[in-house]
Every structure is written in structure tokens, then in C-alpha cells.
Amino acid sequence: MAQSNALMTAHIHFVEDRLSLIHIPLNCYAKYVQPLLQLLNPVDSADYHSNGNGASEADLHSATPWATQHPFLNISITPIECSVVCSKVLAQEYFAPLVIAKQKKLTIESDQITISSEDFVVISVEGEGLDAGQRVLELTSPLAMAGISIFFITTYFSDYILVPLKSRSAVIRALEARGFAFEKSAEAYVNVAAHHRNASSTSSFEAPLPTTPPPTTVSELQARTFALLRRRAIVPKVHRDIRLVQCAGRRDFLGNGLSSAQDLQLQIGLTRCIVHPPRFLSLTLTESEPPSLLLERHALPHFGGADVLLGSKDDFLIPITLNLEPLPFEATGIVCGVAGKLVGGASGAGQVMRPVEMSYLSTARAGTVMVDEMDLERAVELLNAGEFGLDVE
């Protein structure tokens, strides 16, 4: 498959913040609504202090637009779990005390939330004009081949790859080996020599080094992935009754061009989604982009008029989830293997089907591939087909 010339100009850069990954079981979600709401306006962080000019960092922070106070934040609610990626400082302030208190009273293991013991960093992927699936495959296959565990989050404007902090040097080496050059002035990587169609990967929760040699080809990676899924009885589940829309706050939000009424309506809508969560929601906040949302269609009225959110409200995505909790922490290439079959578009009967466009969402203990509802049946056929096919539910 010929590569898009746009791949040659795809930029990625590290977001300089140490992040924690938090898993919240759905059966105790209600107990953690308050810290989730605090994440939307984190002005009380214990990490803030006086800047020497009479103003505290918290004061300066509170003057920043509420949606750009985080270097990176993702709150995702799926049929499998609630998952949070936030700064380590905020994870320790808002969630750790509740975890400690809960541990003292815990009687049911499934009622336990988990905060990652190791730190993560996130890579921002910018490559306008690219096929979403192809961009993910091109950028993440070097990491999968190197045995690096990653989490992938697609947003309205950009994509983000979460990697263990300890793997940062290995990430750099893997990307450079695949033809990404480091631009010191911009502190970003630019793909100057892309040659392959590739695949993404994800892990369960922690990310120790793999215990077996990483695969040498994408096809080997895919074979390993599907064999592992079958051994652990992990089956992709299609949620046909969940219709998702990809949307975002408006670009003029960052320039204070959004009216106070629109700003308030966006905050109200997000608060309603946290307090009364739909079956599926993914919210991403960063310092440089407006809020990005992936949510169920029926939750759109929370945000008022159509002028509050960008994006088509008539194009729907259907999620295909994989519960990865049974997998060991070092497992890699899960979403990569599944998505590779969809992007590759080849069936197992000697026929070649048109690739399926998709988006990705990795959470703490699950992976989700999202496809247009018009492509759903073709996606299911591709996942079922061939020697390494899965019996999709």
C-alpha cells in the first residue's frame, strides 16, 4: 500500500509531565466522582507554591482557562472500566488518599482502584491530512517491534501515545531506527524516511520489559497477538447499541474567543457527563488544544446548542472492546494486532477487502477500536477471517 506523503511531515514530541494511570472499576465509580470533578479545575494542587512575586502558582493557574490547565489529562469511561491519565501530582493528591482509606476497609478485591506505581510520559502526534489508522500504524509499529508497551488515545485534533518513563530512551532509539529524526530546536521528531505499513500496540497496566524476544515482522506480531487472545479467551465485543460521536471545543476557545455562555455550557456538559456518566465517554484536555470528546450521541444535549462543539453529530462510530485484564502486564501489540487486520483489509480466503477506517482508545485494562457504523459488518468480517480470526461477539 502506497504511503501518504503527509506521513513524511508527521511531528511528534514529548509532553513534559510525569503521568499516572488510574484504573477505577465501574462498580465503585460513584465513590470517585468528586476527584474526577476536581481534575476539571485542579487549583488546589499541593505542588503549587509562591513564585516569589507575591502570587502563588495556584493563583496563576486559576487564571489559566480551565480546559488548558493540564499538560495532559484523559478521563475515559467504557463498558469495561473508568480509566484516568493525569499528572502524578494530582493523582497523589486527589486519588491516593481515597485509595489508602479504601485499602483499610477493603473486603472485595474487585472494588479496588489502582494507581500505577511507575511514571508515564505522553507523546503528542501531529499529522494533519493523514488517514487515522495509517498514522497510528506508521508511528507505533517501531515501538511494538521494540517490545515497548504503549497506550494510544485518538482525539479530535491529535493522537497521543503513553509510554513508561523508563522506556523513553528506548522509544527514541526505536523511532530513530525507523527514520524519525530529532529536531533539537523544536524538540520534536519528524518522519523523514517512512517505508512500511505498520501497527500499534498497547499493554495492560504496568510496563516491565518483555520476557520473550519482540517480533521481527508485523505479520509475526499479529500472529502472536491473536494466539495470545485465544489462549486467554479474550474476544472482541461489538457494542452495536453504543453510537459515538467525535467532537471538540472550538479552536477560538484558546484565544478567549468563546463566549462566556459557551464556555459555561461546555463546563456544565462535562460536569453532567462525570456525575451521570454515559456508557462510553473519553475526554482529553491539554495545554495546547481545545477539549476533545468521544461520547455517546444521547449525551450531546448536555452541551446545549450546536455552536458549543465542533464535529459532525450525524457520523457515528461503533466501539469494539477487548477486556485485557487477564493479560500479563508485559503483553504488547494487542490493539496493534486487531487494528492491523482492519487497516490491512485482507481476508483469509484469498480476497482483499477495502481497509476499514478506525480510531483507537487504550485504557488502563482494555483496548477499544472504533469504526464507522457503515463499516461495522466489514470490520467484523475481517476480524473473523483467516487463520488467526477471532469469533467476534
mmCIF file with all atom_site columns, N, CA and C in Angstrom, residues 85-141:
data_model
loop_
_atom_site.group_PDB
_atom_site.id
_atom_site.type_symbol
_atom_site.label_atom_id
_atom_site.label_alt_id
_atom_site.label_comp_id
_atom_site.label_asym_id
_atom_site.label_entity_id
_atom_site.label_seq_id
_atom_site.pdbx_PDB_ins_code
_atom_site.Cartn_x
_atom_site.Cartn_y
_atom_site.Cartn_z
_atom_site.occupancy
_atom_site.B_iso_or_equiv
_atom_site.pdbx_formal_charge
_atom_site.auth_seq_id
_atom_site.auth_comp_id
_atom_site.auth_asym_id
_atom_site.auth_atom_id
_atom_site.pdbx_PDB_model_num
ATOM 1   N N  . VAL A 1 85  ? -5.791  9.199  33.022 1.00 0.00 ? 85  VAL A N  1
ATOM 2   C CA . VAL A 1 85  ? -4.386  9.549  32.869 1.00 0.00 ? 85  VAL A CA 1
ATOM 3   C C  . VAL A 1 85  ? -4.261  11.002 33.290 1.00 0.00 ? 85  VAL A C  1
ATOM 4   N N  . CYS A 1 86  ? -3.493  11.254 34.346 1.00 0.00 ? 86  CYS A N  1
ATOM 5   C CA . CYS A 1 86  ? -3.323  12.622 34.838 1.00 0.00 ? 86  CYS A CA 1
ATOM 6   C C  . CYS A 1 86  ? -1.933  12.769 35.425 1.00 0.00 ? 86  CYS A C  1
ATOM 7   N N  . SER A 1 87  ? -1.578  14.002 35.802 1.00 0.00 ? 87  SER A N  1
ATOM 8   C CA . SER A 1 87  ? -0.260  14.219 36.384 1.00 0.00 ? 87  SER A CA 1
ATOM 9   C C  . SER A 1 87  ? -0.109  13.412 37.668 1.00 0.00 ? 87  SER A C  1
ATOM 10  N N  . LYS A 1 88  ? 1.110   12.994 37.931 1.00 0.00 ? 88  LYS A N  1
ATOM 11  C CA . LYS A 1 88  ? 1.382   12.222 39.140 1.00 0.00 ? 88  LYS A CA 1
ATOM 12  C C  . LYS A 1 88  ? 1.023   13.023 40.381 1.00 0.00 ? 88  LYS A C  1
ATOM 13  N N  . VAL A 1 89  ? 1.278   14.345 40.352 1.00 0.00 ? 89  VAL A N  1
ATOM 14  C CA . VAL A 1 89  ? 0.970   15.209 41.497 1.00 0.00 ? 89  VAL A CA 1
ATOM 15  C C  . VAL A 1 89  ? -0.513  15.146 41.827 1.00 0.00 ? 89  VAL A C  1
ATOM 16  N N  . LEU A 1 90  ? -1.357  15.293 40.804 1.00 0.00 ? 90  LEU A N  1
ATOM 17  C CA . LEU A 1 90  ? -2.797  15.289 41.044 1.00 0.00 ? 90  LEU A CA 1
ATOM 18  C C  . LEU A 1 90  ? -3.305  13.903 41.424 1.00 0.00 ? 90  LEU A C  1
ATOM 19  N N  . ALA A 1 91  ? -2.714  12.860 40.853 1.00 0.00 ? 91  ALA A N  1
ATOM 20  C CA . ALA A 1 91  ? -3.111  11.501 41.226 1.00 0.00 ? 91  ALA A CA 1
ATOM 21  C C  . ALA A 1 91  ? -2.857  11.259 42.712 1.00 0.00 ? 91  ALA A C  1
ATOM 22  N N  . GLN A 1 92  ? -1.715  11.747 43.196 1.00 0.00 ? 92  GLN A N  1
ATOM 23  C CA . GLN A 1 92  ? -1.387  11.562 44.608 1.00 0.00 ? 92  GLN A CA 1
ATOM 24  C C  . GLN A 1 92  ? -2.245  12.434 45.508 1.00 0.00 ? 92  GLN A C  1
ATOM 25  N N  . GLU A 1 93  ? -2.636  13.609 45.040 1.00 0.00 ? 93  GLU A N  1
ATOM 26  C CA . GLU A 1 93  ? -3.450  14.497 45.873 1.00 0.00 ? 93  GLU A CA 1
ATOM 27  C C  . GLU A 1 93  ? -4.916  14.094 45.907 1.00 0.00 ? 93  GLU A C  1
ATOM 28  N N  . TYR A 1 94  ? -5.475  13.779 44.748 1.00 0.00 ? 94  TYR A N  1
ATOM 29  C CA . TYR A 1 94  ? -6.918  13.557 44.669 1.00 0.00 ? 94  TYR A CA 1
ATOM 30  C C  . TYR A 1 94  ? -7.320  12.100 44.890 1.00 0.00 ? 94  TYR A C  1
ATOM 31  N N  . PHE A 1 95  ? -6.505  11.162 44.410 1.00 0.00 ? 95  PHE A N  1
ATOM 32  C CA . PHE A 1 95  ? -6.919  9.760  44.427 1.00 0.00 ? 95  PHE A CA 1
ATOM 33  C C  . PHE A 1 95  ? -6.212  8.923  45.488 1.00 0.00 ? 95  PHE A C  1
ATOM 34  N N  . ALA A 1 96  ? -4.926  9.165  45.713 1.00 0.00 ? 96  ALA A N  1
ATOM 35  C CA . ALA A 1 96  ? -4.167  8.314  46.633 1.00 0.00 ? 96  ALA A CA 1
ATOM 36  C C  . ALA A 1 96  ? -4.766  8.273  48.035 1.00 0.00 ? 96  ALA A C  1
ATOM 37  N N  . PRO A 1 97  ? -5.193  9.399  48.625 1.00 0.00 ? 97  PRO A N  1
ATOM 38  C CA . PRO A 1 97  ? -5.792  9.316  49.971 1.00 0.00 ? 97  PRO A CA 1
ATOM 39  C C  . PRO A 1 97  ? -7.036  8.433  50.013 1.00 0.00 ? 97  PRO A C  1
ATOM 40  N N  . LEU A 1 98  ? -7.835  8.471  48.960 1.00 0.00 ? 98  LEU A N  1
ATOM 41  C CA . LEU A 1 98  ? -9.022  7.622  48.914 1.00 0.00 ? 98  LEU A CA 1
ATOM 42  C C  . LEU A 1 98  ? -8.644  6.155  48.769 1.00 0.00 ? 98  LEU A C  1
ATOM 43  N N  . VAL A 1 99  ? -7.584  5.892  48.009 1.00 0.00 ? 99  VAL A N  1
ATOM 44  C CA . VAL A 1 99  ? -7.125  4.513  47.844 1.00 0.00 ? 99  VAL A CA 1
ATOM 45  C C  . VAL A 1 99  ? -6.640  3.958  49.173 1.00 0.00 ? 99  VAL A C  1
ATOM 46  N N  . ILE A 1 100 ? -5.864  4.770  49.896 1.00 0.00 ? 100 ILE A N  1
ATOM 47  C CA . ILE A 1 100 ? -5.347  4.321  51.197 1.00 0.00 ? 100 ILE A CA 1
ATOM 48  C C  . ILE A 1 100 ? -6.495  4.048  52.166 1.00 0.00 ? 100 ILE A C  1
ATOM 49  N N  . ALA A 1 101 ? -7.449  4.958  52.196 1.00 0.00 ? 101 ALA A N  1
ATOM 50  C CA . ALA A 1 101 ? -8.596  4.753  53.082 1.00 0.00 ? 101 ALA A CA 1
ATOM 51  C C  . ALA A 1 101 ? -9.391  3.522  52.674 1.00 0.00 ? 101 ALA A C  1
ATOM 52  N N  . LYS A 1 102 ? -9.520  3.309  51.394 1.00 0.00 ? 102 LYS A N  1
ATOM 53  C CA . LYS A 1 102 ? -10.271 2.162  50.892 1.00 0.00 ? 102 LYS A CA 1
ATOM 54  C C  . LYS A 1 102 ? -9.579  0.851  51.243 1.00 0.00 ? 102 LYS A C  1
ATOM 55  N N  . GLN A 1 103 ? -8.241  0.838  51.178 1.00 0.00 ? 103 GLN A N  1
ATOM 56  C CA . GLN A 1 103 ? -7.490  -0.378 51.460 1.00 0.00 ? 103 GLN A CA 1
ATOM 57  C C  . GLN A 1 103 ? -7.689  -0.837 52.895 1.00 0.00 ? 103 GLN A C  1
ATOM 58  N N  . LYS A 1 104 ? -7.903  0.103  53.782 1.00 0.00 ? 104 LYS A N  1
ATOM 59  C CA . LYS A 1 104 ? -8.092  -0.255 55.184 1.00 0.00 ? 104 LYS A CA 1
ATOM 60  C C  . LYS A 1 104 ? -9.426  -0.957 55.424 1.00 0.00 ? 104 LYS A C  1
ATOM 61  N N  . LYS A 1 105 ? -10.401 -0.706 54.521 1.00 0.00 ? 105 LYS A N  1
ATOM 62  C CA . LYS A 1 105 ? -11.733 -1.271 54.690 1.00 0.00 ? 105 LYS A CA 1
ATOM 63  C C  . LYS A 1 105 ? -12.058 -2.327 53.642 1.00 0.00 ? 105 LYS A C  1
ATOM 64  N N  . LEU A 1 106 ? -11.134 -2.556 52.728 1.00 0.00 ? 106 LEU A N  1
ATOM 65  C CA . LEU A 1 106 ? -11.435 -3.379 51.554 1.00 0.00 ? 106 LEU A CA 1
ATOM 66  C C  . LEU A 1 106 ? -11.754 -4.817 51.946 1.00 0.00 ? 106 LEU A C  1
ATOM 67  N N  . THR A 1 107 ? -12.850 -5.319 51.405 1.00 0.00 ? 107 THR A N  1
ATOM 68  C CA . THR A 1 107 ? -13.219 -6.714 51.603 1.00 0.00 ? 107 THR A CA 1
ATOM 69  C C  . THR A 1 107 ? -13.434 -7.430 50.283 1.00 0.00 ? 107 THR A C  1
ATOM 70  N N  . ILE A 1 108 ? -13.706 -6.643 49.204 1.00 0.00 ? 108 ILE A N  1
ATOM 71  C CA . ILE A 1 108 ? -13.945 -7.235 47.898 1.00 0.00 ? 108 ILE A CA 1
ATOM 72  C C  . ILE A 1 108 ? -12.870 -6.741 46.941 1.00 0.00 ? 108 ILE A C  1
ATOM 73  N N  . GLU A 1 109 ? -12.093 -7.646 46.381 1.00 0.00 ? 109 GLU A N  1
ATOM 74  C CA . GLU A 1 109 ? -10.960 -7.270 45.543 1.00 0.00 ? 109 GLU A CA 1
ATOM 75  C C  . GLU A 1 109 ? -11.388 -6.456 44.335 1.00 0.00 ? 109 GLU A C  1
ATOM 76  N N  . SER A 1 110 ? -12.547 -6.770 43.747 1.00 0.00 ? 110 SER A N  1
ATOM 77  C CA . SER A 1 110 ? -12.996 -6.080 42.545 1.00 0.00 ? 110 SER A CA 1
ATOM 78  C C  . SER A 1 110 ? -13.382 -4.628 42.824 1.00 0.00 ? 110 SER A C  1
ATOM 79  N N  . ASP A 1 111 ? -13.445 -4.267 44.113 1.00 0.00 ? 111 ASP A N  1
ATOM 80  C CA . ASP A 1 111 ? -13.810 -2.905 44.491 1.00 0.00 ? 111 ASP A CA 1
ATOM 81  C C  . ASP A 1 111 ? -12.586 -2.009 44.615 1.00 0.00 ? 111 ASP A C  1
ATOM 82  N N  . GLN A 1 112 ? -11.425 -2.491 44.181 1.00 0.00 ? 112 GLN A N  1
ATOM 83  C CA . GLN A 1 112 ? -10.170 -1.785 44.387 1.00 0.00 ? 112 GLN A CA 1
ATOM 84  C C  . GLN A 1 112 ? -9.766  -0.990 43.152 1.00 0.00 ? 112 GLN A C  1
ATOM 85  N N  . ILE A 1 113 ? -9.505  0.303  43.333 1.00 0.00 ? 113 ILE A N  1
ATOM 86  C CA . ILE A 1 113 ? -8.924  1.075  42.239 1.00 0.00 ? 113 ILE A CA 1
ATOM 87  C C  . ILE A 1 113 ? -7.409  0.936  42.316 1.00 0.00 ? 113 ILE A C  1
ATOM 88  N N  . THR A 1 114 ? -6.748  1.205  41.230 1.00 0.00 ? 114 THR A N  1
ATOM 89  C CA . THR A 1 114 ? -5.300  1.038  41.160 1.00 0.00 ? 114 THR A CA 1
ATOM 90  C C  . THR A 1 114 ? -4.674  2.267  40.544 1.00 0.00 ? 114 THR A C  1
ATOM 91  N N  . ILE A 1 115 ? -3.603  2.770  41.173 1.00 0.00 ? 115 ILE A N  1
ATOM 92  C CA . ILE A 1 115 ? -2.791  3.847  40.620 1.00 0.00 ? 115 ILE A CA 1
ATOM 93  C C  . ILE A 1 115 ? -1.450  3.252  40.231 1.00 0.00 ? 115 ILE A C  1
ATOM 94  N N  . SER A 1 116 ? -1.003  3.508  39.015 1.00 0.00 ? 116 SER A N  1
ATOM 95  C CA . SER A 1 116 ? 0.252   2.921  38.540 1.00 0.00 ? 116 SER A CA 1
ATOM 96  C C  . SER A 1 116 ? 1.398   3.306  39.466 1.00 0.00 ? 116 SER A C  1
ATOM 97  N N  . SER A 1 117 ? 2.256   2.345  39.751 1.00 0.00 ? 117 SER A N  1
ATOM 98  C CA . SER A 1 117 ? 3.404   2.602  40.624 1.00 0.00 ? 117 SER A CA 1
ATOM 99  C C  . SER A 1 117 ? 4.548   3.265  39.871 1.00 0.00 ? 117 SER A C  1
ATOM 100 N N  . GLU A 1 118 ? 4.551   3.148  38.567 1.00 0.00 ? 118 GLU A N  1
ATOM 101 C CA . GLU A 1 118 ? 5.590   3.798  37.776 1.00 0.00 ? 118 GLU A CA 1
ATOM 102 C C  . GLU A 1 118 ? 5.028   4.997  37.029 1.00 0.00 ? 118 GLU A C  1
ATOM 103 N N  . ASP A 1 119 ? 5.931   5.868  36.611 1.00 0.00 ? 119 ASP A N  1
ATOM 104 C CA . ASP A 1 119 ? 5.544   7.082  35.913 1.00 0.00 ? 119 ASP A CA 1
ATOM 105 C C  . ASP A 1 119 ? 5.474   6.843  34.412 1.00 0.00 ? 119 ASP A C  1
ATOM 106 N N  . PHE A 1 120 ? 4.599   7.609  33.760 1.00 0.00 ? 120 PHE A N  1
ATOM 107 C CA . PHE A 1 120 ? 4.457   7.564  32.314 1.00 0.00 ? 120 PHE A CA 1
ATOM 108 C C  . PHE A 1 120 ? 4.712   8.957  31.741 1.00 0.00 ? 120 PHE A C  1
ATOM 109 N N  . VAL A 1 121 ? 5.058   8.992  30.450 1.00 0.00 ? 121 VAL A N  1
ATOM 110 C CA . VAL A 1 121 ? 5.118   10.236 29.694 1.00 0.00 ? 121 VAL A CA 1
ATOM 111 C C  . VAL A 1 121 ? 4.272   10.050 28.444 1.00 0.00 ? 121 VAL A C  1
ATOM 112 N N  . VAL A 1 122 ? 3.836   11.159 27.869 1.00 0.00 ? 122 VAL A N  1
ATOM 113 C CA . VAL A 1 122 ? 2.973   11.069 26.706 1.00 0.00 ? 122 VAL A CA 1
ATOM 114 C C  . VAL A 1 122 ? 3.637   11.753 25.517 1.00 0.00 ? 122 VAL A C  1
ATOM 115 N N  . ILE A 1 123 ? 3.431   11.171 24.339 1.00 0.00 ? 123 ILE A N  1
ATOM 116 C CA . ILE A 1 123 ? 3.925   11.716 23.087 1.00 0.00 ? 123 ILE A CA 1
ATOM 117 C C  . ILE A 1 123 ? 2.739   12.256 22.310 1.00 0.00 ? 123 ILE A C  1
ATOM 118 N N  . SER A 1 124 ? 2.844   13.496 21.882 1.00 0.00 ? 124 SER A N  1
ATOM 119 C CA . SER A 1 124 ? 1.816   14.102 21.055 1.00 0.00 ? 124 SER A CA 1
ATOM 120 C C  . SER A 1 124 ? 2.141   13.860 19.584 1.00 0.00 ? 124 SER A C  1
ATOM 121 N N  . VAL A 1 125 ? 1.139   13.406 18.828 1.00 0.00 ? 125 VAL A N  1
ATOM 122 C CA . VAL A 1 125 ? 1.315   13.087 17.414 1.00 0.00 ? 125 VAL A CA 1
ATOM 123 C C  . VAL A 1 125 ? 0.516   14.083 16.593 1.00 0.00 ? 125 VAL A C  1
ATOM 124 N N  . GLU A 1 126 ? 1.193   14.838 15.737 1.00 0.00 ? 126 GLU A N  1
ATOM 125 C CA . GLU A 1 126 ? 0.533   15.816 14.897 1.00 0.00 ? 126 GLU A CA 1
ATOM 126 C C  . GLU A 1 126 ? 0.812   15.471 13.441 1.00 0.00 ? 126 GLU A C  1
ATOM 127 N N  . GLY A 1 127 ? -0.244  15.237 12.670 1.00 0.00 ? 127 GLY A N  1
ATOM 128 C CA . GLY A 1 127 ? -0.065  14.894 11.265 1.00 0.00 ? 127 GLY A CA 1
ATOM 129 C C  . GLY A 1 127 ? -1.348  15.081 10.501 1.00 0.00 ? 127 GLY A C  1
ATOM 130 N N  . GLU A 1 128 ? -1.726  16.318 10.279 1.00 0.00 ? 128 GLU A N  1
ATOM 131 C CA . GLU A 1 128 ? -2.989  16.592 9.608  1.00 0.00 ? 128 GLU A CA 1
ATOM 132 C C  . GLU A 1 128 ? -2.988  16.028 8.196  1.00 0.00 ? 128 GLU A C  1
ATOM 133 N N  . GLY A 1 129 ? -4.142  15.581 7.761  1.00 0.00 ? 129 GLY A N  1
ATOM 134 C CA . GLY A 1 129 ? -4.282  15.058 6.408  1.00 0.00 ? 129 GLY A CA 1
ATOM 135 C C  . GLY A 1 129 ? -4.018  13.572 6.288  1.00 0.00 ? 129 GLY A C  1
ATOM 136 N N  . LEU A 1 130 ? -3.631  12.926 7.406  1.00 0.00 ? 130 LEU A N  1
ATOM 137 C CA . LEU A 1 130 ? -3.330  11.504 7.358  1.00 0.00 ? 130 LEU A CA 1
ATOM 138 C C  . LEU A 1 130 ? -4.565  10.680 7.667  1.00 0.00 ? 130 LEU A C  1
ATOM 139 N N  . ASP A 1 131 ? -4.634  9.506  7.051  1.00 0.00 ? 131 ASP A N  1
ATOM 140 C CA . ASP A 1 131 ? -5.590  8.501  7.451  1.00 0.00 ? 131 ASP A CA 1
ATOM 141 C C  . ASP A 1 131 ? -5.289  8.141  8.906  1.00 0.00 ? 131 ASP A C  1
ATOM 142 N N  . ALA A 1 132 ? -6.303  8.185  9.771  1.00 0.00 ? 132 ALA A N  1
ATOM 143 C CA . ALA A 1 132 ? -6.073  7.998  11.198 1.00 0.00 ? 132 ALA A CA 1
ATOM 144 C C  . ALA A 1 132 ? -5.425  6.655  11.504 1.00 0.00 ? 132 ALA A C  1
ATOM 145 N N  . GLY A 1 133 ? -5.971  5.577  10.910 1.00 0.00 ? 133 GLY A N  1
ATOM 146 C CA . GLY A 1 133 ? -5.403  4.267  11.165 1.00 0.00 ? 133 GLY A CA 1
ATOM 147 C C  . GLY A 1 133 ? -3.988  4.142  10.639 1.00 0.00 ? 133 GLY A C  1
ATOM 148 N N  . GLN A 1 134 ? -3.737  4.665  9.441  1.00 0.00 ? 134 GLN A N  1
ATOM 149 C CA . GLN A 1 134 ? -2.407  4.579  8.861  1.00 0.00 ? 134 GLN A CA 1
ATOM 150 C C  . GLN A 1 134 ? -1.388  5.358  9.684  1.00 0.00 ? 134 GLN A C  1
ATOM 151 N N  . ARG A 1 135 ? -1.793  6.501  10.210 1.00 0.00 ? 135 ARG A N  1
ATOM 152 C CA . ARG A 1 135 ? -0.885  7.290  11.042 1.00 0.00 ? 135 ARG A CA 1
ATOM 153 C C  . ARG A 1 135 ? -0.498  6.522  12.305 1.00 0.00 ? 135 ARG A C  1
ATOM 154 N N  . VAL A 1 136 ? -1.491  5.911  12.923 1.00 0.00 ? 136 VAL A N  1
ATOM 155 C CA . VAL A 1 136 ? -1.205  5.146  14.139 1.00 0.00 ? 136 VAL A CA 1
ATOM 156 C C  . VAL A 1 136 ? -0.263  3.989  13.835 1.00 0.00 ? 136 VAL A C  1
ATOM 157 N N  . LEU A 1 137 ? -0.536  3.272  12.756 1.00 0.00 ? 137 LEU A N  1
ATOM 158 C CA . LEU A 1 137 ? 0.287   2.122  12.407 1.00 0.00 ? 137 LEU A CA 1
ATOM 159 C C  . LEU A 1 137 ? 1.715   2.531  12.089 1.00 0.00 ? 137 LEU A C  1
ATOM 160 N N  . GLU A 1 138 ? 1.872   3.630  11.375 1.00 0.00 ? 138 GLU A N  1
ATOM 161 C CA . GLU A 1 138 ? 3.206   4.085  10.996 1.00 0.00 ? 138 GLU A CA 1
ATOM 162 C C  . GLU A 1 138 ? 4.039   4.479  12.202 1.00 0.00 ? 138 GLU A C  1
ATOM 163 N N  . LEU A 1 139 ? 3.404   5.131  13.171 1.00 0.00 ? 139 LEU A N  1
ATOM 164 C CA . LEU A 1 139 ? 4.160   5.656  14.300 1.00 0.00 ? 139 LEU A CA 1
ATOM 165 C C  . LEU A 1 139 ? 4.361   4.647  15.424 1.00 0.00 ? 139 LEU A C  1
ATOM 166 N N  . THR A 1 140 ? 3.475   3.688  15.557 1.00 0.00 ? 140 THR A N  1
ATOM 167 C CA . THR A 1 140 ? 3.571   2.795  16.710 1.00 0.00 ? 140 THR A CA 1
ATOM 168 C C  . THR A 1 140 ? 4.237   1.454  16.424 1.00 0.00 ? 140 THR A C  1
ATOM 169 N N  . SER A 1 141 ? 4.321   1.049  15.175 1.00 0.00 ? 141 SER A N  1
ATOM 170 C CA . SER A 1 141 ? 4.937   -0.240 14.908 1.00 0.00 ? 141 SER A CA 1
ATOM 171 C C  . SER A 1 141 ? 6.397   -0.308 15.337 1.00 0.00 ? 141 SER A C  1
#
